[in-house]
Amino acid sequence: MSHSDTHLHHHEEHLQSSDFITDVVIGMSDGLTVPFALAAGLSGAVSSSDLVVTAGIAEIVAGSIAMGLGGYLAGRTEADHYQSELKREYDEVERVPEREKQEVRDVFAEYGLSLDLQNAIADELAKDKKKWVDFMMRFELDLSEPDPNRATKSALTIGLSYVAGGFLPLLPYFFVESPIDGLMWSSVATLICLFVFGYFKSKITGQPPVSGAFKVMLIGAAAAAAAFSIAKYTV
Amino acid sequence: MSHSDTHLHHHEEHLQSSDFITDVVIGMSDGLTVPFALAAGLSGAVSSSDLVVTAGIAEIVAGSIAMGLGGYLAGRTEADHYQSELKREYDEVERVPEREKQEVRDVFAEYGLSLDLQNAIADELAKDKKKWVDFMMRFELDLSEPDPNRATKSALTIGLSYVAGGFLPLLPYFFVESPIDGLMWSSVATLICLFVFGYFKSKITGQPPVSGAFKVMLIGAAAAAAAFSIAKYTV
């Protein structure tokens, strides 16, 4: 939300998370949950911790690449979409200015402004094509200009956060023989981390932190319990 | 984008994906990629297809629950955030109307409108508190009202799409002894599906479909190749 710096007092009051924090949350949220639940599922079905570790590593690699590259692709798509809509709007204010002016009026008609005022706004905006197009991009199409390096940064942040989150639940399985022992330590460590993670995530998004922490922890526990039961009874 | 229905011609020209389609794409994108890559990784490390199937099922369960419940939580958070900001704005137009009027002016100052016009807009908007607040929500805070059932629908759509996407790469392993044979058939089937999926996903998001299809397919192939290599050499 690049325009927020024009509203300084809101900047402070309305808690906003940066793109970086958002990406860390996206990556770590799945990274803590999915490898944890996969390892839990396998613990109910195999007899060696080594297998859980192998599968866990394969999952972390697969998940971080899929999420990281997926984030990259999403970022590129967003940037391309913005550019193609920008080009279209420049073309339209040139080719069919009256229709574009009508669209400006429509935006304000929705908010009950008088026809006189709608006309005055449309006429003044039309004096500066760049600002007119910027206005249409944001207020008609609801698009804000993406950071050109966002895709790459996003890919790396999401991918690495997934890896960081994913190794924690896997760690105990490195040190024990029996997967069930691994599962016990993994559950304790991961549920604590999910709670702490959920607490901060909720704070960042402006939600009640304690109930948010419980929700995040319960999702992890539910996924692990379901994977454990299903893997156990399908073998 | 609930306000798009006021711009009928744009509705047709600017291709917009519905929330449902977006959720299917989110779930299926990861569902096709991660279980495929996990199974590929395990194929390089274990000697029995059964283990690949067990791990794959555990992953699908874990992934669909994590993504589905994660989607639910994200939807609830968005709805709660909207409501709390709405309440705050109603409070602010009541308590500090002059400051809120100044914020309306600031929005238009950014687009080069004259001071007279800024004042006229702020004064007219201030006549109807509901419309004033609606205006602030969308144009100052960039928030649109979320569908109240979005969270639940989103959770189910993402979760089921993940399951649907995840079973395809796993299917061949049910029918063969050796995981490497399973991997061969799984790769052929999944890469074709990723290509088709990438084609339609790109069409929906208004991107060049063929290059988009290749990108989606390559992400899947990269994740599978990386998981395969790493699992093979860590065992």
GROMACS .gro file of C-alpha atoms in nm:
model
  470
    1MET     CA    1   0.000   0.000   0.000
    2SER     CA    2   0.235   0.260  -0.134
    3HIS     CA    3   0.004   0.553  -0.081
    4SER     CA    4  -0.011   0.512   0.296
    5ASP     CA    5   0.280   0.746   0.356
    6THR     CA    6   0.054   1.037   0.276
    7HIS     CA    7  -0.155   0.960   0.584
    8LEU     CA    8   0.098   0.982   0.857
    9HIS     CA    9  -0.127   0.958   1.155
   10HIS     CA   10  -0.307   0.662   1.007
   11HIS     CA   11   0.023   0.502   0.939
   12GLU     CA   12   0.076   0.485   1.309
   13GLU     CA   13  -0.273   0.400   1.422
   14HIS     CA   14  -0.377   0.141   1.166
   15LEU     CA   15  -0.127  -0.134   1.210
   16GLN     CA   16   0.003  -0.234   0.870
   17SER     CA   17   0.233  -0.523   0.797
   18SER     CA   18   0.509  -0.477   0.544
   19ASP     CA   19   0.542  -0.701   0.240
   20PHE     CA   20   0.845  -0.865   0.397
   21ILE     CA   21   0.662  -0.959   0.716
   22THR     CA   22   0.368  -1.086   0.512
   23ASP     CA   23   0.600  -1.313   0.314
   24VAL     CA   24   0.769  -1.446   0.629
   25VAL     CA   25   0.426  -1.524   0.774
   26ILE     CA   26   0.314  -1.700   0.454
   27GLY     CA   27   0.625  -1.916   0.434
   28MET     CA   28   0.663  -1.995   0.801
   29SER     CA   29   0.296  -2.067   0.856
   30ASP     CA   30   0.296  -2.353   0.604
   31GLY     CA   31   0.656  -2.448   0.682
   32LEU     CA   32   0.579  -2.512   1.046
   33THR     CA   33   0.252  -2.691   0.977
   34VAL     CA   34   0.293  -2.917   0.674
   35PRO     CA   35   0.630  -3.085   0.744
   36PHE     CA   36   0.520  -3.127   1.106
   37ALA     CA   37   0.198  -3.299   1.003
   38LEU     CA   38   0.368  -3.507   0.736
   39ALA     CA   39   0.627  -3.630   0.985
   40ALA     CA   40   0.350  -3.703   1.235
   41GLY     CA   41   0.160  -3.898   0.970
   42LEU     CA   42   0.462  -4.107   0.879
   43SER     CA   43   0.542  -4.170   1.246
   44GLY     CA   44   0.220  -4.366   1.269
   45ALA     CA   45   0.308  -4.575   0.966
   46VAL     CA   46   0.681  -4.647   0.949
   47SER     CA   47   0.928  -4.797   1.193
   48SER     CA   48   1.239  -4.589   1.129
   49SER     CA   49   1.308  -4.226   1.206
   50ASP     CA   50   1.542  -4.212   0.907
   51LEU     CA   51   1.248  -4.250   0.672
   52VAL     CA   52   1.065  -3.967   0.845
   53VAL     CA   53   1.373  -3.748   0.807
   54THR     CA   54   1.411  -3.835   0.438
   55ALA     CA   55   1.045  -3.768   0.365
   56GLY     CA   56   1.058  -3.450   0.572
   57ILE     CA   57   1.358  -3.317   0.384
   58ALA     CA   58   1.196  -3.404   0.051
   59GLU     CA   59   0.883  -3.219   0.164
   60ILE     CA   60   1.075  -2.911   0.277
   61VAL     CA   61   1.261  -2.896  -0.055
   62ALA     CA   62   0.941  -2.951  -0.255
   63GLY     CA   63   0.734  -2.711  -0.047
   64SER     CA   64   0.987  -2.429  -0.035
   65ILE     CA   65   1.049  -2.442  -0.410
   66ALA     CA   66   0.679  -2.468  -0.493
   67MET     CA   67   0.589  -2.181  -0.259
   68GLY     CA   68   0.894  -1.969  -0.342
   69LEU     CA   69   0.864  -2.002  -0.719
   70GLY     CA   70   0.488  -1.975  -0.687
   71GLY     CA   71   0.538  -1.646  -0.503
   72TYR     CA   72   0.778  -1.533  -0.774
   73LEU     CA   73   0.525  -1.613  -1.045
   74ALA     CA   74   0.245  -1.440  -0.855
   75GLY     CA   75   0.462  -1.129  -0.814
   76ARG     CA   76   0.553  -1.122  -1.183
   77THR     CA   77   0.190  -1.174  -1.283
   78GLU     CA   78   0.082  -0.886  -1.061
   79ALA     CA   79   0.349  -0.658  -1.209
   80ASP     CA   80   0.262  -0.759  -1.568
   81HIS     CA   81  -0.108  -0.716  -1.501
   82TYR     CA   82  -0.047  -0.366  -1.363
   83GLN     CA   83   0.160  -0.269  -1.667
   84SER     CA   84  -0.093  -0.400  -1.918
   85GLU     CA   85  -0.384  -0.225  -1.743
   86LEU     CA   86  -0.177   0.096  -1.724
   87LYS     CA   87  -0.114   0.080  -2.096
   88ARG     CA   88  -0.483   0.020  -2.160
   89GLU     CA   89  -0.587   0.317  -1.947
   90TYR     CA   90  -0.340   0.550  -2.123
   91ASP     CA   91  -0.482   0.428  -2.449
   92GLU     CA   92  -0.840   0.481  -2.334
   93VAL     CA   93  -0.796   0.837  -2.204
   94GLU     CA   94  -0.646   0.916  -2.545
   95ARG     CA   95  -0.900   0.731  -2.757
   96VAL     CA   96  -1.230   0.762  -2.565
   97PRO     CA   97  -1.177   1.048  -2.316
   98GLU     CA   98  -1.551   1.111  -2.274
   99ARG     CA   99  -1.616   0.754  -2.168
  100GLU     CA  100  -1.326   0.768  -1.921
  101LYS     CA  101  -1.460   1.095  -1.781
  102GLN     CA  102  -1.796   0.924  -1.735
  103GLU     CA  103  -1.620   0.651  -1.538
  104VAL     CA  104  -1.470   0.914  -1.308
  105ARG     CA  105  -1.821   1.056  -1.253
  106ASP     CA  106  -1.957   0.706  -1.186
  107VAL     CA  107  -1.703   0.650  -0.910
  108PHE     CA  108  -1.830   0.958  -0.729
  109ALA     CA  109  -2.197   0.906  -0.813
  110GLU     CA  110  -2.170   0.593  -0.601
  111TYR     CA  111  -2.081   0.810  -0.302
  112GLY     CA  112  -2.373   1.048  -0.358
  113LEU     CA  113  -2.177   1.350  -0.484
  114SER     CA  114  -2.377   1.602  -0.690
  115LEU     CA  115  -2.360   1.603  -1.070
  116ASP     CA  116  -2.191   1.946  -1.064
  117LEU     CA  117  -1.916   1.818  -0.843
  118GLN     CA  118  -1.878   1.498  -1.048
  119ASN     CA  119  -1.829   1.711  -1.360
  120ALA     CA  120  -1.583   1.944  -1.190
  121ILE     CA  121  -1.371   1.651  -1.070
  122ALA     CA  122  -1.372   1.481  -1.409
  123ASP     CA  123  -1.276   1.805  -1.586
  124GLU     CA  124  -0.991   1.886  -1.349
  125LEU     CA  125  -0.852   1.533  -1.353
  126ALA     CA  126  -0.858   1.534  -1.733
  127LYS     CA  127  -0.609   1.822  -1.740
  128ASP     CA  128  -0.317   1.601  -1.636
  129LYS     CA  129  -0.317   1.266  -1.818
  130LYS     CA  130  -0.066   1.099  -1.590
  131LYS     CA  131  -0.262   1.185  -1.277
  132TRP     CA  132  -0.588   1.097  -1.449
  133VAL     CA  133  -0.456   0.751  -1.535
  134ASP     CA  134  -0.311   0.708  -1.184
  135PHE     CA  135  -0.653   0.792  -1.047
  136MET     CA  136  -0.826   0.538  -1.272
  137MET     CA  137  -0.576   0.268  -1.180
  138ARG     CA  138  -0.635   0.307  -0.812
  139PHE     CA  139  -0.996   0.415  -0.779
  140GLU     CA  140  -1.162   0.246  -1.070
  141LEU     CA  141  -0.952  -0.069  -1.104
  142ASP     CA  142  -0.829  -0.094  -0.745
  143LEU     CA  143  -0.469  -0.161  -0.849
  144SER     CA  144  -0.162  -0.020  -0.680
  145GLU     CA  145   0.179  -0.011  -0.842
  146PRO     CA  146   0.384  -0.314  -0.737
  147ASP     CA  147   0.748  -0.291  -0.632
  148PRO     CA  148   0.950  -0.408  -0.938
  149ASN     CA  149   1.177  -0.628  -0.722
  150ARG     CA  150   0.889  -0.767  -0.521
  151ALA     CA  151   0.871  -1.097  -0.710
  152THR     CA  152   1.233  -1.196  -0.643
  153LYS     CA  153   1.236  -1.076  -0.283
  154SER     CA  154   0.904  -1.245  -0.223
  155ALA     CA  155   1.026  -1.578  -0.365
  156LEU     CA  156   1.337  -1.579  -0.146
  157THR     CA  157   1.160  -1.470   0.170
  158ILE     CA  158   0.875  -1.720   0.136
  159GLY     CA  159   1.109  -2.006   0.040
  160LEU     CA  160   1.359  -1.946   0.320
  161SER     CA  161   1.086  -1.896   0.579
  162TYR     CA  162   0.937  -2.228   0.475
  163VAL     CA  163   1.275  -2.400   0.519
  164ALA     CA  164   1.330  -2.234   0.857
  165GLY     CA  165   0.982  -2.329   0.973
  166GLY     CA  166   1.007  -2.680   0.832
  167PHE     CA  167   1.332  -2.784   0.996
  168LEU     CA  168   1.211  -2.729   1.348
  169PRO     CA  169   0.949  -3.010   1.355
  170LEU     CA  170   1.195  -3.240   1.181
  171LEU     CA  171   1.489  -3.184   1.414
  172PRO     CA  172   1.390  -3.432   1.690
  173TYR     CA  173   1.372  -3.720   1.439
  174PHE     CA  174   1.746  -3.680   1.374
  175PHE     CA  175   1.824  -3.779   1.731
  176VAL     CA  176   1.592  -4.070   1.809
  177GLU     CA  177   1.552  -4.426   1.681
  178SER     CA  178   1.179  -4.464   1.707
  179PRO     CA  179   0.956  -4.230   1.510
  180ILE     CA  180   0.706  -4.222   1.798
  181ASP     CA  181   0.971  -4.071   2.027
  182GLY     CA  182   1.050  -3.823   1.752
  183LEU     CA  183   0.683  -3.739   1.721
  184MET     CA  184   0.654  -3.667   2.092
  185TRP     CA  185   0.941  -3.416   2.095
  186SER     CA  186   0.842  -3.277   1.758
  187SER     CA  187   0.486  -3.214   1.880
  188VAL     CA  188   0.599  -3.038   2.196
  189ALA     CA  189   0.849  -2.815   2.013
  190THR     CA  190   0.624  -2.741   1.715
  191LEU     CA  191   0.309  -2.666   1.911
  192ILE     CA  192   0.500  -2.421   2.131
  193CYS     CA  193   0.646  -2.256   1.821
  194LEU     CA  194   0.307  -2.244   1.649
  195PHE     CA  195   0.165  -2.076   1.957
  196VAL     CA  196   0.442  -1.814   1.964
  197PHE     CA  197   0.422  -1.769   1.588
  198GLY     CA  198   0.041  -1.737   1.603
  199TYR     CA  199   0.074  -1.481   1.881
  200PHE     CA  200   0.299  -1.251   1.678
  201LYS     CA  201   0.111  -1.312   1.355
  202SER     CA  202  -0.212  -1.203   1.526
  203LYS     CA  203  -0.046  -0.897   1.674
  204ILE     CA  204   0.080  -0.796   1.331
  205THR     CA  205  -0.261  -0.838   1.169
  206GLY     CA  206  -0.431  -0.658   1.457
  207GLN     CA  207  -0.617  -0.960   1.597
  208PRO     CA  208  -0.652  -1.067   1.962
  209PRO     CA  209  -0.314  -1.238   2.005
  210VAL     CA  210  -0.395  -1.513   2.253
  211SER     CA  211  -0.699  -1.652   2.073
  212GLY     CA  212  -0.508  -1.617   1.744
  213ALA     CA  213  -0.219  -1.814   1.892
  214PHE     CA  214  -0.455  -2.093   1.996
  215LYS     CA  215  -0.614  -2.106   1.651
  216VAL     CA  216  -0.280  -2.139   1.472
  217MET     CA  217  -0.168  -2.406   1.717
  218LEU     CA  218  -0.495  -2.597   1.675
  219ILE     CA  219  -0.467  -2.599   1.295
  220GLY     CA  220  -0.123  -2.757   1.326
  221ALA     CA  221  -0.246  -3.011   1.578
  222ALA     CA  222  -0.551  -3.096   1.364
  223ALA     CA  223  -0.341  -3.145   1.052
  224ALA     CA  224  -0.092  -3.365   1.238
  225ALA     CA  225  -0.362  -3.573   1.408
  226ALA     CA  226  -0.548  -3.626   1.080
  227ALA     CA  227  -0.232  -3.722   0.892
  228PHE     CA  228  -0.129  -3.960   1.173
  229SER     CA  229  -0.468  -4.137   1.183
  230ILE     CA  230  -0.510  -4.167   0.810
  231ALA     CA  231  -0.154  -4.287   0.745
  232LYS     CA  232  -0.181  -4.539   1.028
  233TYR     CA  233  -0.501  -4.695   0.895
  234THR     CA  234  -0.418  -4.693   0.526
  235VAL     CA  235  -0.099  -4.896   0.568
  236MET     CA  236  -1.384  -0.661  -0.604
  237SER     CA  237  -1.739  -0.593  -0.512
  238HIS     CA  238  -1.754  -0.249  -0.668
  239SER     CA  239  -1.677  -0.373  -1.018
  240ASP     CA  240  -2.044  -0.422  -1.100
  241THR     CA  241  -2.079  -0.047  -1.139
  242HIS     CA  242  -1.842  -0.054  -1.435
  243LEU     CA  243  -2.020  -0.282  -1.672
  244HIS     CA  244  -1.808  -0.236  -1.976
  245HIS     CA  245  -1.492  -0.280  -1.776
  246HIS     CA  246  -1.640  -0.590  -1.628
  247GLU     CA  247  -1.631  -0.738  -1.972
  248GLU     CA  248  -1.302  -0.600  -2.094
  249HIS     CA  249  -1.079  -0.647  -1.792
  250LEU     CA  250  -1.079  -1.015  -1.728
  251GLN     CA  251  -1.145  -1.073  -1.360
  252SER     CA  252  -1.131  -1.402  -1.178
  253SER     CA  253  -1.392  -1.483  -0.920
  254ASP     CA  254  -1.302  -1.570  -0.563
  255PHE     CA  255  -1.399  -1.931  -0.629
  256ILE     CA  256  -1.165  -1.967  -0.926
  257THR     CA  257  -0.887  -1.798  -0.730
  258ASP     CA  258  -0.929  -2.051  -0.448
  259VAL     CA  259  -0.930  -2.346  -0.689
  260VAL     CA  260  -0.609  -2.214  -0.844
  261ILE     CA  261  -0.446  -2.166  -0.501
  262GLY     CA  262  -0.533  -2.515  -0.384
  263MET     CA  263  -0.467  -2.702  -0.705
  264SER     CA  264  -0.143  -2.522  -0.778
  265ASP     CA  265   0.018  -2.645  -0.455
  266GLY     CA  266  -0.174  -2.973  -0.461
  267LEU     CA  267  -0.033  -3.072  -0.797
  268THR     CA  268   0.319  -2.955  -0.717
  269VAL     CA  269   0.405  -3.050  -0.358
  270PRO     CA  270   0.277  -3.411  -0.336
  271PHE     CA  271   0.428  -3.472  -0.682
  272ALA     CA  272   0.767  -3.343  -0.571
  273LEU     CA  273   0.750  -3.522  -0.236
  274ALA     CA  274   0.671  -3.852  -0.408
  275ALA     CA  275   0.953  -3.789  -0.656
  276GLY     CA  276   1.193  -3.719  -0.370
  277LEU     CA  277   1.098  -4.037  -0.188
  278SER     CA  278   1.124  -4.240  -0.509
  279GLY     CA  279   1.495  -4.166  -0.510
  280ALA     CA  280   1.535  -4.280  -0.151
  281VAL     CA  281   1.306  -4.572  -0.070
  282SER     CA  282   1.254  -4.910  -0.230
  283SER     CA  283   0.880  -4.958  -0.193
  284SER     CA  284   0.593  -4.778  -0.366
  285ASP     CA  285   0.379  -4.838  -0.058
  286LEU     CA  286   0.592  -4.599   0.142
  287VAL     CA  287   0.559  -4.334  -0.126
  288VAL     CA  288   0.181  -4.380  -0.117
  289THR     CA  289   0.169  -4.356   0.264
  290ALA     CA  290   0.385  -4.045   0.270
  291GLY     CA  291   0.188  -3.897  -0.018
  292ILE     CA  292  -0.145  -3.950   0.157
  293ALA     CA  293  -0.006  -3.804   0.480
  294GLU     CA  294   0.113  -3.502   0.283
  295ILE     CA  295  -0.220  -3.452   0.108
  296VAL     CA  296  -0.405  -3.468   0.440
  297ALA     CA  297  -0.157  -3.234   0.608
  298GLY     CA  298  -0.139  -2.994   0.318
  299SER     CA  299  -0.512  -2.972   0.254
  300ILE     CA  300  -0.592  -2.913   0.621
  301ALA     CA  301  -0.313  -2.660   0.664
  302MET     CA  302  -0.410  -2.472   0.348
  303GLY     CA  303  -0.785  -2.502   0.400
  304LEU     CA  304  -0.786  -2.397   0.765
  305GLY     CA  305  -0.520  -2.138   0.683
  306GLY     CA  306  -0.755  -1.999   0.417
  307TYR     CA  307  -1.039  -1.999   0.669
  308LEU     CA  308  -0.832  -1.807   0.921
  309ALA     CA  309  -0.717  -1.559   0.657
  310GLY     CA  310  -1.077  -1.501   0.552
  311ARG     CA  311  -1.193  -1.448   0.911
  312THR     CA  312  -0.901  -1.214   0.979
  313GLU     CA  313  -0.986  -1.009   0.671
  314ALA     CA  314  -1.352  -0.985   0.775
  315ASP     CA  315  -1.264  -0.890   1.134
  316HIS     CA  316  -1.009  -0.636   1.016
  317TYR     CA  317  -1.269  -0.476   0.789
  318GLN     CA  318  -1.521  -0.455   1.070
  319SER     CA  319  -1.278  -0.304   1.321
  320GLU     CA  320  -1.157  -0.044   1.069
  321LEU     CA  321  -1.519   0.035   0.981
  322LYS     CA  322  -1.600   0.096   1.346
  323ARG     CA  323  -1.292   0.314   1.384
  324GLU     CA  324  -1.385   0.525   1.083
  325TYR     CA  325  -1.742   0.578   1.209
  326ASP     CA  326  -1.594   0.682   1.539
  327GLU     CA  327  -1.347   0.921   1.374
  328VAL     CA  328  -1.598   1.101   1.151
  329GLU     CA  329  -1.802   1.157   1.467
  330ARG     CA  330  -1.517   1.257   1.696
  331VAL     CA  331  -1.268   1.438   1.470
  332PRO     CA  332  -1.464   1.531   1.155
  333GLU     CA  333  -1.223   1.807   1.054
  334ARG     CA  334  -0.929   1.571   1.053
  335GLU     CA  335  -1.124   1.320   0.845
  336LYS     CA  336  -1.221   1.593   0.602
  337GLN     CA  337  -0.855   1.683   0.571
  338GLU     CA  338  -0.785   1.320   0.484
  339VAL     CA  339  -1.041   1.336   0.204
  340ARG     CA  340  -0.867   1.649   0.073
  341ASP     CA  341  -0.529   1.477   0.096
  342VAL     CA  342  -0.650   1.191  -0.123
  343PHE     CA  343  -0.737   1.437  -0.399
  344ALA     CA  344  -0.439   1.665  -0.344
  345GLU     CA  345  -0.228   1.369  -0.453
  346TYR     CA  346  -0.404   1.377  -0.791
  347GLY     CA  347  -0.348   1.749  -0.837
  348LEU     CA  348  -0.707   1.867  -0.784
  349SER     CA  349  -0.745   2.233  -0.683
  350LEU     CA  350  -0.802   2.333  -0.323
  351ASP     CA  351  -1.152   2.459  -0.406
  352LEU     CA  352  -1.250   2.125  -0.549
  353GLN     CA  353  -1.091   1.937  -0.257
  354ASN     CA  354  -1.302   2.143  -0.017
  355ALA     CA  355  -1.620   2.095  -0.219
  356ILE     CA  356  -1.571   1.717  -0.226
  357ALA     CA  357  -1.497   1.697   0.147
  358ASP     CA  358  -1.801   1.911   0.231
  359GLU     CA  359  -2.040   1.711   0.014
  360LEU     CA  360  -1.914   1.375   0.135
  361ALA     CA  361  -1.951   1.489   0.496
  362LYS     CA  362  -2.327   1.528   0.445
  363ASP     CA  363  -2.390   1.155   0.442
  364LYS     CA  364  -2.192   0.973   0.712
  365LYS     CA  365  -2.244   0.625   0.572
  366LYS     CA  366  -2.118   0.723   0.228
  367TRP     CA  367  -1.836   0.924   0.381
  368VAL     CA  368  -1.718   0.623   0.579
  369ASP     CA  369  -1.757   0.395   0.274
  370PHE     CA  370  -1.542   0.638   0.082
  371MET     CA  371  -1.271   0.640   0.350
  372MET     CA  372  -1.271   0.262   0.370
  373ARG     CA  373  -1.211   0.218   0.003
  374PHE     CA  374  -1.011   0.521  -0.102
  375GLU     CA  375  -0.808   0.599   0.207
  376LEU     CA  376  -0.763   0.251   0.355
  377ASP     CA  377  -0.795   0.050   0.035
  378LEU     CA  378  -1.031  -0.205   0.192
  379SER     CA  379  -1.333  -0.361   0.026
  380GLU     CA  380  -1.611  -0.532   0.217
  381PRO     CA  381  -1.549  -0.907   0.228
  382ASP     CA  382  -1.823  -1.165   0.167
  383PRO     CA  383  -1.929  -1.289   0.515
  384ASN     CA  384  -1.926  -1.655   0.402
  385ARG     CA  385  -1.599  -1.619   0.219
  386ALA     CA  386  -1.388  -1.780   0.493
  387THR     CA  387  -1.583  -2.107   0.500
  388LYS     CA  388  -1.626  -2.133   0.125
  389SER     CA  389  -1.260  -2.048   0.078
  390ALA     CA  390  -1.146  -2.316   0.324
  391LEU     CA  391  -1.349  -2.588   0.152
  392THR     CA  392  -1.256  -2.487  -0.201
  393ILE     CA  393  -0.884  -2.460  -0.129
  394GLY     CA  394  -0.875  -2.783   0.073
  395LEU     CA  395  -1.068  -2.991  -0.181
  396SER     CA  396  -0.871  -2.851  -0.474
  397TYR     CA  397  -0.552  -2.949  -0.294
  398VAL     CA  398  -0.681  -3.304  -0.248
  399ALA     CA  399  -0.793  -3.325  -0.611
  400GLY     CA  400  -0.459  -3.193  -0.734
  401GLY     CA  401  -0.259  -3.410  -0.495
  402PHE     CA  402  -0.411  -3.745  -0.584
  403LEU     CA  403  -0.319  -3.729  -0.947
  404PRO     CA  404   0.062  -3.747  -0.903
  405LEU     CA  405   0.015  -4.020  -0.641
  406LEU     CA  406  -0.210  -4.246  -0.845
  407PRO     CA  407   0.059  -4.430  -1.046
  408TYR     CA  408   0.235  -4.541  -0.726
  409PHE     CA  409  -0.074  -4.744  -0.632
  410PHE     CA  410  -0.023  -4.969  -0.932
  411VAL     CA  411   0.350  -5.038  -0.948
  412GLU     CA  412   0.603  -5.217  -0.727
  413SER     CA  413   0.906  -5.001  -0.785
  414PRO     CA  414   0.890  -4.631  -0.692
  415ILE     CA  415   1.102  -4.545  -0.997
  416ASP     CA  416   0.833  -4.686  -1.228
  417GLY     CA  417   0.576  -4.488  -1.032
  418LEU     CA  418   0.787  -4.176  -1.068
  419MET     CA  419   0.803  -4.217  -1.445
  420TRP     CA  420   0.425  -4.238  -1.488
  421SER     CA  421   0.366  -3.977  -1.221
  422SER     CA  422   0.599  -3.732  -1.395
  423VAL     CA  423   0.436  -3.778  -1.734
  424ALA     CA  424   0.083  -3.740  -1.596
  425THR     CA  425   0.163  -3.452  -1.360
  426LEU     CA  426   0.370  -3.248  -1.604
  427ILE     CA  427   0.091  -3.272  -1.863
  428CYS     CA  428  -0.163  -3.165  -1.600
  429LEU     CA  429   0.057  -2.881  -1.478
  430PHE     CA  430   0.086  -2.762  -1.836
  431VAL     CA  431  -0.291  -2.768  -1.889
  432PHE     CA  432  -0.351  -2.615  -1.546
  433GLY     CA  433  -0.089  -2.342  -1.614
  434TYR     CA  434  -0.253  -2.270  -1.948
  435PHE     CA  435  -0.595  -2.203  -1.797
  436LYS     CA  436  -0.453  -2.025  -1.493
  437SER     CA  437  -0.266  -1.786  -1.725
  438LYS     CA  438  -0.577  -1.730  -1.936
  439ILE     CA  439  -0.777  -1.643  -1.624
  440THR     CA  440  -0.515  -1.398  -1.499
  441GLY     CA  441  -0.478  -1.246  -1.845
  442GLN     CA  442  -0.125  -1.369  -1.909
  443PRO     CA  443   0.015  -1.526  -2.228
  444PRO     CA  444  -0.114  -1.882  -2.181
  445VAL     CA  445   0.159  -2.088  -2.347
  446SER     CA  446   0.454  -1.928  -2.168
  447GLY     CA  447   0.252  -1.936  -1.846
  448ALA     CA  448   0.187  -2.307  -1.896
  449PHE     CA  449   0.559  -2.373  -1.941
  450LYS     CA  450   0.644  -2.174  -1.628
  451VAL     CA  451   0.399  -2.366  -1.409
  452MET     CA  452   0.525  -2.696  -1.551
  453LEU     CA  453   0.887  -2.597  -1.493
  454ILE     CA  454   0.822  -2.505  -1.129
  455GLY     CA  455   0.679  -2.852  -1.073
  456ALA     CA  456   0.969  -3.018  -1.254
  457ALA     CA  457   1.225  -2.812  -1.060
  458ALA     CA  458   1.067  -2.893  -0.724
  459ALA     CA  459   1.052  -3.265  -0.809
  460ALA     CA  460   1.411  -3.275  -0.940
  461ALA     CA  461   1.545  -3.093  -0.635
  462ALA     CA  462   1.354  -3.313  -0.392
  463PHE     CA  463   1.469  -3.626  -0.577
  464SER     CA  464   1.838  -3.524  -0.573
  465ILE     CA  465   1.845  -3.408  -0.215
  466ALA     CA  466   1.656  -3.708  -0.076
  467LYS     CA  467   1.878  -3.946  -0.274
  468TYR     CA  468   2.201  -3.800  -0.141
  469THR     CA  469   2.097  -3.747   0.219
  470VAL     CA  470   2.005  -4.111   0.273
   0.00000   0.00000   0.00000
